[in-house]
Amino acid sequence: MDSIGIGLIGTGFMGKCHALAYGAVKAVFGDVPRPRLEVLCDVPQDKAVEFKDQLGFARATDSWEDLIRDSRVDIVCITTPNKAHKEMATAALAAGKHVHLEKPMALTLEDAQALTLQAEKAGVRTIVGYNYLHNPAITHARKLIAEGAIGRIVHFRGMVDEDYQADPDLAWTWRATTADAGLGTLGDLGCHLVSLATELVGPVESLIAETRTVHQTRPLGEGSLERRAVENEDIASALLTFENGVHGIISTSRSAWGRKSYIAFEVHGTKGMITFDQERMNELRLYQNHGPAAEQGFKTLLTGPAHPPYGAFVPAAGHQLGFNDLKVIEARELLRAIVEGRAAQPSFADAYHFEAVIHAIARSGQTGTRIHL
Amino acid sequence: MDSIGIGLIGTGFMGKCHALAYGAVKAVFGDVPRPRLEVLCDVPQDKAVEFKDQLGFARATDSWEDLIRDSRVDIVCITTPNKAHKEMATAALAAGKHVHLEKPMALTLEDAQALTLQAEKAGVRTIVGYNYLHNPAITHARKLIAEGAIGRIVHFRGMVDEDYQADPDLAWTWRATTADAGLGTLGDLGCHLVSLATELVGPVESLIAETRTVHQTRPLGEGSLERRAVENEDIASALLTFENGVHGIISTSRSAWGRKSYIAFEVHGTKGMITFDQERMNELRLYQNHGPAAEQGFKTLLTGPAHPPYGAFVPAAGHQLGFNDLKVIEARELLRAIVEGRAAQPSFADAYHFEAVIHAIARSGQTGTRIHL
Amino acid sequence: MDSIGIGLIGTGFMGKCHALAYGAVKAVFGDVPRPRLEVLCDVPQDKAVEFKDQLGFARATDSWEDLIRDSRVDIVCITTPNKAHKEMATAALAAGKHVHLEKPMALTLEDAQALTLQAEKAGVRTIVGYNYLHNPAITHARKLIAEGAIGRIVHFRGMVDEDYQADPDLAWTWRATTADAGLGTLGDLGCHLVSLATELVGPVESLIAETRTVHQTRPLGEGSLERRAVENEDIASALLTFENGVHGIISTSRSAWGRKSYIAFEVHGTKGMITFDQERMNELRLYQNHGPAAEQGFKTLLTGPAHPPYGAFVPAAGHQLGFNDLKVIEARELLRAIVEGRAAQPSFADAYHFEAVIHAIARSGQTGTRIHL
Amino acid sequence: MDSIGIGLIGTGFMGKCHALAYGAVKAVFGDVPRPRLEVLCDVPQDKAVEFKDQLGFARATDSWEDLIRDSRVDIVCITTPNKAHKEMATAALAAGKHVHLEKPMALTLEDAQALTLQAEKAGVRTIVGYNYLHNPAITHARKLIAEGAIGRIVHFRGMVDEDYQADPDLAWTWRATTADAGLGTLGDLGCHLVSLATELVGPVESLIAETRTVHQTRPLGEGSLERRAVENEDIASALLTFENGVHGIISTSRSAWGRKSYIAFEVHGTKGMITFDQERMNELRLYQNHGPAAEQGFKTLLTGPAHPPYGAFVPAAGHQLGFNDLKVIEARELLRAIVEGRAAQPSFADAYHFEAVIHAIARSGQTGTRIHL
């Protein structure tokens, strides 16, 4: 396979990120078919045309159905608001296209499950945008854990926060509705943390959780006296039991002033500890109970060529990858999976398991009871 | 009152710390009666005598009952293993002495309650060694919160870890038994975090928790093949609801490699955030949603004379207080309370509320159910 | 101008970086002509062909002269070893092409000067790869300084280190010769720091310096007993006087174990201080003598959309740019300069002044005397 | 020797620090004679009396001559403004007393030399208050270097800053005069850095330096229109050559906003690097070129019992020593030197070498020429 056609739905935050990733992936890695940026879809048509020129696509459309039908499109990238994911992904799978879907997969777990089942039957490759998983620092953490560098895992803690809903005076938007947004901070942020916890520690077996809506109503517009209810959670926390018996805790907030991309975790082992914070995404901290006590301490590993695939971007350590680089690695994963005829990671099936956890947290937050996955 | 007599039971970690604190408190603060180091008690008598000379006490004894009876002793400092706290404090109160007791107050909440009730009737001053509360950085955090610097509190997270029980090959000791040690990490470490959470956010109303014994048995001695069960928890975590409705999450481990005195927390407010870590005890981090977005960020406040009572130790900022200095502030609090005829903070009554929380966590960890305080 | 032809000489570290940058710049910024990746040059021809495919160029050649002559090439990117810069840039200017040259411009200051004079007459746009200047954090630092946020500048300190020549057993290479590499750490690293110092504080008026070759000989190959002399410096430091009278110090080492991309500086002002470290390139630290003493401290600003042009890459703060993103900003600067008919920053003339400083440091290191620029 | 009499001149920052140190040193270490706090001297007499009570001295006087003559005084602690050091130390030595002198020893190097010669003849023990040398983190750094943990030293960088003279509107005081204060930032801060550089790397052989008075005049009082000249330096920097050939740079400022007790250095070796910052005085950072590249990084060592004499203060790592604890270690060093009949470190002779460097820096700053020590 020499090249592969890309159709991208959406031109926002993640749309641009996908366009950049598929534009760069061949140059960065070499070992993939060259993506052809075939069709870009957005509404209205004018916007699609404008971004087509900027992002370097061959054609523009305001019809996502047309994009999916386009015979030159092999991969459909879906970066629209969450509400549309289900319908578009269903159609793309039905059309026999590979699907690169942004997270969360769908508003409800039922929809995520339906997509997963459909994908299994469709015989195409799927991947979901849990792009923090592809950070070389995280890949190295997984390698260290697998090699026993910190012994047997005994505890996990994770937090993921931003502050885009911290301002009490912020206007009400569709993000506040379960009908349009689904979950709150769990869908936006919490699912990323679950993806990391799952990959580092293993699947979650059961949990008990609490959720809070900090700002229960918001003004209908800036300065408006009319207010509307916020239907989904600003904060959620859970006590987890992983299938391997490990106890963990996680917590997420979209109303955490000062946190911009805080995805922090600690993995406690019988021989050491690993910690990480996405706001310093090129650093991994490692403690090992080796050597004399006087020289034990947390080591800050700066990612570099010794942490693949960092070296494909920059051949010198410590020079720093950025957020957009993570999507390039994700795009390569899908392309390699297509070439090799294997499942990409994380596939719909993988992502379904991540998202089952956030929905369980939301449910436990409502019922106050333990949920078994 | 010109001077006041101190009787100290115990010469270990905390015993020495008390001796240093009462030796320094007059010189540091000036505004207290001069402590006279009257009697030091330990067993055997030889040890008491040796430490009497080093620590500067007038007399030594191997009888704590004699120490309490000594008419020149006004304050009884109890720094023995937890198991002895109840009996000694009971006797000291009965003898009409002020009591400076190390935490936790007792092995069981019932004993802590009994002591609290007795103290209320005894008409003396009591204080419990929750010394992290007296860090000028913490005092400043409380002031900032009270002044509204971060708005209304909406969330609390805290962690407290050490690694003194992280090594799987460590020998079994009395610390592993509920009969001699009571709780595990909750009694050693968790209660400190609860004291901070309570002072910063308010009293806890209810909680649900999980606990784990990571190392379920330990060898009877180094290299021994015989192993004995560890009866108390290595790790505990809880979801908290404070009386004011705030949701929080706390976690503690005594088996966390690399953590030496990790007492870290975040207080999330509607206008900002405060974070702290005891391993950098002279720093407080503050984010406020003030001014232009381009200049918002977490500010690292280095404690100094602007954060009382730091200036009593060093008149220049950033020069750093140490762990032992915190006990000096605590000793002053008790001495001032005695002079002013008011309750010291945290008194037995205050500490009882902290310890009710850790016992509730332990209970919830066993039953899996929500506990209301 | 709708599009613009790119010819790239070199496929190493910086060659790939240029290819990625020109491949992404239109998609990221929109406000530039679309680069057409026309010709890629490397030797042997096979290598050029292989990378042409990977990097997405239309044609490959092993003749840089042919590349320069190619009428579809408008911008010549020169990323070869330093030794070749002079001849290639001279030819490109002579052919009337815009030139994007990696630093340092040339092995000697005389050659850099000759290029600068030629460029002025050629009437084309030039830019030199001082890409750290284009970090949004640095741009924001310049803005803060210009606005008086830290008052009048009174002192500057800077350090730039890596460890690629730290290992005493590393084999000798052409990098060790003045004939092929020119300066040592000053040419590789020091010039970047000078570029930052100049942009933040102003031009350097005079300096006095010391240099050291830490590893005076190196084995001819791994494990070889034959050794050859290292002719250029591993470490250099200087005391600077800027034209505005400010006193500064800078230091650089290519033999600094643990430093991977350490470019750290402090700008001291009469009202505050700014500090930065490239190993955390998305953070800027700012201290201002505002407000109550108890709330003064260094603030960590995480770059975001409030720090242009960060937002062109990611619309959410704290998500992190990477090293390669800086080259995209640099490419845009050249393209915008071409469109607007203005000098790009830093042009050959700007870079000549940076490089005059590193050559003066080298000279002062040899003579031990003060050099006036 | 069972006990030893202390006479303390001065009740300011350092006076209180000495009183606390001699009050605690026996309890902390045990292995020293018990200090008897005999006489406290300050003017006026009222102040001496007031502090005598607070600090726990037996007698008060306003005559330092009387204090020195007092037969119960064995050690004279001199913590007065620098101007008085020479005369008082001379008298104390003449009276056959051991001397604990705060730094700098004297206003001029000639006076420091005279004191050193006198001390050698006097046959008593002397120590100078370079107390950062006694930080367990520094002691450990010296041990690591001695053991070859970072190989052969090849480079040293150090900075020491505070901001007590950063405010341009601060009123003029005696600190601004050479007659009363001697050197500026070099005498207050720079000498500490030199003491560390000397102990870690070795003696300085030659240097070339620059100095600046940032605020050349200051108002005579707050808001006054009359201004007086500042005679000594606010900032000083130097390029150093150590006797062992190592190249180093140091810089100091008393006008560095945000720096409260910033004493930061880097020691570069052929096998690793050590860095330190006094504002985090319980941490030492160590990089070693050991093991796989993917696991190399700077390790943060938190001081603890493995770093003597930390354990004498607290038996648990990471609990933090404070600034005042360093003076306790220094007091113990003098007391042990007296008991063991050996020189204390740093003695007058050691300190003379430190201070020769700061005076050389000042001189080079005036003459612009290289100074050989």
CSV table of N, CA and C in Angstrom, one decimal, chain D residues 30-95:
chain,number,residue,atom,x,y,z
D,30,GLY,N,24.6,15.4,72.2
D,30,GLY,CA,25.1,14.6,73.3
D,30,GLY,C,26.6,14.6,73.5
D,31,ASP,N,27.3,14.6,72.4
D,31,ASP,CA,28.8,14.4,72.5
D,31,ASP,C,29.6,15.6,72.7
D,32,VAL,N,29.0,16.6,73.3
D,32,VAL,CA,29.7,17.9,73.6
D,32,VAL,C,29.5,18.3,75.0
D,33,PRO,N,30.4,19.1,75.5
D,33,PRO,CA,30.2,19.7,76.9
D,33,PRO,C,28.9,20.5,76.8
D,34,ARG,N,28.3,20.6,78.0
D,34,ARG,CA,27.1,21.4,78.0
D,34,ARG,C,27.4,22.9,78.0
D,35,PRO,N,26.9,23.7,77.1
D,35,PRO,CA,27.2,25.1,77.1
D,35,PRO,C,26.4,25.8,78.3
D,36,ARG,N,27.1,26.6,79.0
D,36,ARG,CA,26.4,27.5,80.0
D,36,ARG,C,26.3,28.9,79.4
D,37,LEU,N,25.1,29.3,79.3
D,37,LEU,CA,24.9,30.7,78.7
D,37,LEU,C,25.2,31.7,79.7
D,38,GLU,N,26.4,32.2,79.8
D,38,GLU,CA,26.8,33.0,80.9
D,38,GLU,C,26.5,34.5,80.7
D,39,VAL,N,26.9,35.1,79.7
D,39,VAL,CA,26.7,36.6,79.6
D,39,VAL,C,26.2,37.0,78.2
D,40,LEU,N,25.3,37.9,78.2
D,40,LEU,CA,24.8,38.4,76.9
D,40,LEU,C,25.1,39.9,76.9
D,41,CYS,N,25.6,40.4,75.8
D,41,CYS,CA,26.0,41.8,75.7
D,41,CYS,C,25.2,42.5,74.6
D,42,ASP,N,24.6,43.6,74.8
D,42,ASP,CA,24.1,44.4,73.8
D,42,ASP,C,24.0,45.9,74.4
D,43,VAL,N,23.7,46.8,73.5
D,43,VAL,CA,23.5,48.2,74.0
D,43,VAL,C,22.1,48.6,73.5
D,44,PRO,N,21.3,49.4,74.3
D,44,PRO,CA,21.7,49.8,75.6
D,44,PRO,C,21.5,48.6,76.6
D,45,GLN,N,21.9,48.8,77.8
D,45,GLN,CA,21.8,47.8,78.9
D,45,GLN,C,20.4,47.2,79.0
D,46,ASP,N,19.4,48.0,78.8
D,46,ASP,CA,18.0,47.5,78.9
D,46,ASP,C,17.7,46.4,77.9
D,47,LYS,N,18.2,46.6,76.7
D,47,LYS,CA,18.0,45.6,75.7
D,47,LYS,C,18.7,44.3,76.1
D,48,ALA,N,19.9,44.4,76.6
D,48,ALA,CA,20.7,43.3,77.0
D,48,ALA,C,19.9,42.5,78.1
D,49,VAL,N,19.4,43.2,79.0
D,49,VAL,CA,18.6,42.6,80.1
D,49,VAL,C,17.4,41.9,79.6
D,50,GLU,N,16.7,42.5,78.7
D,50,GLU,CA,15.5,41.9,78.2
D,50,GLU,C,15.8,40.6,77.4
D,51,PHE,N,16.8,40.7,76.6
D,51,PHE,CA,17.1,39.5,75.8
D,51,PHE,C,17.8,38.4,76.7
D,52,LYS,N,18.5,38.8,77.7
D,52,LYS,CA,19.1,37.9,78.6
D,52,LYS,C,17.9,36.9,79.2
D,53,ASP,N,16.8,37.6,79.5
D,53,ASP,CA,15.7,36.8,80.1
D,53,ASP,C,15.2,35.8,79.0
D,54,GLN,N,15.0,36.4,77.8
D,54,GLN,CA,14.4,35.6,76.8
D,54,GLN,C,15.3,34.5,76.3
D,55,LEU,N,16.5,34.8,76.1
D,55,LEU,CA,17.5,33.8,75.5
D,55,LEU,C,18.1,32.9,76.6
D,56,GLY,N,17.9,33.2,77.8
D,56,GLY,CA,18.3,32.3,78.9
D,56,GLY,C,19.7,32.5,79.4
D,57,PHE,N,20.3,33.7,79.3
D,57,PHE,CA,21.6,33.9,79.8
D,57,PHE,C,21.6,34.2,81.3
D,58,ALA,N,22.7,34.0,81.9
D,58,ALA,CA,22.8,34.2,83.4
D,58,ALA,C,22.9,35.7,83.7
D,59,ARG,N,23.7,36.4,82.9
D,59,ARG,CA,24.0,37.8,83.1
D,59,ARG,C,23.9,38.7,81.9
D,60,ALA,N,23.6,40.0,82.0
D,60,ALA,CA,23.6,40.9,80.9
D,60,ALA,C,24.6,42.0,81.1
D,61,THR,N,25.1,42.6,80.0
D,61,THR,CA,26.0,43.7,80.1
D,61,THR,C,25.9,44.5,78.9
D,62,ASP,N,26.2,45.8,79.0
D,62,ASP,CA,26.4,46.6,77.8
D,62,ASP,C,27.8,46.8,77.5
D,63,SER,N,28.7,46.1,78.1
D,63,SER,CA,30.1,46.3,77.9
D,63,SER,C,30.7,45.0,77.3
D,64,TRP,N,31.0,45.0,76.0
D,64,TRP,CA,31.6,43.8,75.5
D,64,TRP,C,33.0,43.5,76.1
D,65,GLU,N,33.7,44.5,76.5
D,65,GLU,CA,35.0,44.3,77.2
D,65,GLU,C,34.8,43.5,78.5
D,66,ASP,N,33.7,43.9,79.2
D,66,ASP,CA,33.5,43.1,80.4
D,66,ASP,C,33.1,41.6,80.1
D,67,LEU,N,32.3,41.4,79.1
D,67,LEU,CA,32.0,40.1,78.7
D,67,LEU,C,33.2,39.3,78.4
D,68,ILE,N,34.1,39.9,77.6
D,68,ILE,CA,35.4,39.1,77.3
D,68,ILE,C,36.2,38.8,78.5
D,69,ARG,N,36.2,39.8,79.4
D,69,ARG,CA,37.0,39.6,80.6
D,69,ARG,C,36.4,38.6,81.6
D,70,ASP,N,35.1,38.3,81.4
D,70,ASP,CA,34.4,37.4,82.4
D,70,ASP,C,35.1,36.1,82.4
D,71,SER,N,35.5,35.7,83.6
D,71,SER,CA,36.3,34.4,83.7
D,71,SER,C,35.4,33.2,83.5
D,72,ARG,N,34.1,33.3,83.6
D,72,ARG,CA,33.2,32.2,83.3
D,72,ARG,C,32.9,32.0,81.8
D,73,VAL,N,33.4,33.0,81.0
D,73,VAL,CA,33.2,32.9,79.6
D,73,VAL,C,34.4,32.2,78.9
D,74,ASP,N,34.1,31.1,78.2
D,74,ASP,CA,35.1,30.3,77.5
D,74,ASP,C,35.1,30.6,76.0
D,75,ILE,N,33.9,30.7,75.5
D,75,ILE,CA,33.7,31.0,74.1
D,75,ILE,C,33.1,32.4,73.9
D,76,VAL,N,33.7,33.2,73.1
D,76,VAL,CA,33.0,34.5,72.8
D,76,VAL,C,32.4,34.4,71.4
D,77,CYS,N,31.1,34.6,71.4
D,77,CYS,CA,30.4,34.7,70.1
D,77,CYS,C,30.2,36.1,69.7
D,78,ILE,N,30.6,36.4,68.5
D,78,ILE,CA,30.5,37.8,68.0
D,78,ILE,C,29.6,37.9,66.9
D,79,THR,N,28.5,38.6,67.1
D,79,THR,CA,27.4,38.6,66.1
D,79,THR,C,27.0,40.1,65.8
D,80,THR,N,27.9,41.0,66.1
D,80,THR,CA,27.6,42.4,65.9
D,80,THR,C,27.7,42.8,64.4
D,81,PRO,N,27.3,44.0,64.1
D,81,PRO,CA,27.6,44.5,62.7
D,81,PRO,C,29.1,44.3,62.4
D,82,ASN,N,29.4,44.1,61.1
D,82,ASN,CA,30.7,43.7,60.6
D,82,ASN,C,31.8,44.6,61.2
D,83,LYS,N,31.5,45.9,61.3
D,83,LYS,CA,32.4,46.9,61.6
D,83,LYS,C,33.2,46.6,62.9
D,84,ALA,N,32.4,46.0,63.8
D,84,ALA,CA,33.0,45.7,65.2
D,84,ALA,C,33.8,44.4,65.3
D,85,HIS,N,33.7,43.6,64.3
D,85,HIS,CA,34.3,42.2,64.4
D,85,HIS,C,35.8,42.3,64.8
D,86,LYS,N,36.5,43.1,64.1
D,86,LYS,CA,38.0,43.1,64.2
D,86,LYS,C,38.4,43.4,65.7
D,87,GLU,N,37.8,44.5,66.2
D,87,GLU,CA,38.2,44.9,67.5
D,87,GLU,C,37.8,43.9,68.6
D,88,MET,N,36.6,43.4,68.5
D,88,MET,CA,36.1,42.4,69.5
D,88,MET,C,36.9,41.1,69.4
D,89,ALA,N,37.1,40.6,68.2
D,89,ALA,CA,37.8,39.3,68.1
D,89,ALA,C,39.2,39.5,68.6
D,90,THR,N,39.8,40.6,68.2
D,90,THR,CA,41.2,40.8,68.7
D,90,THR,C,41.3,40.8,70.2
D,91,ALA,N,40.3,41.4,70.8
D,91,ALA,CA,40.3,41.4,72.3
D,91,ALA,C,40.0,40.0,72.9
D,92,ALA,N,39.1,39.3,72.3
D,92,ALA,CA,38.8,38.0,72.8
D,92,ALA,C,40.0,37.1,72.6
D,93,LEU,N,40.6,37.1,71.5
D,93,LEU,CA,41.8,36.3,71.4
D,93,LEU,C,42.9,36.7,72.4
D,94,ALA,N,43.0,38.0,72.6
D,94,ALA,CA,44.0,38.4,73.5
D,94,ALA,C,43.7,37.9,74.9
D,95,ALA,N,42.4,37.8,75.2
D,95,ALA,CA,42.0,37.3,76.5
D,95,ALA,C,42.1,35.8,76.6
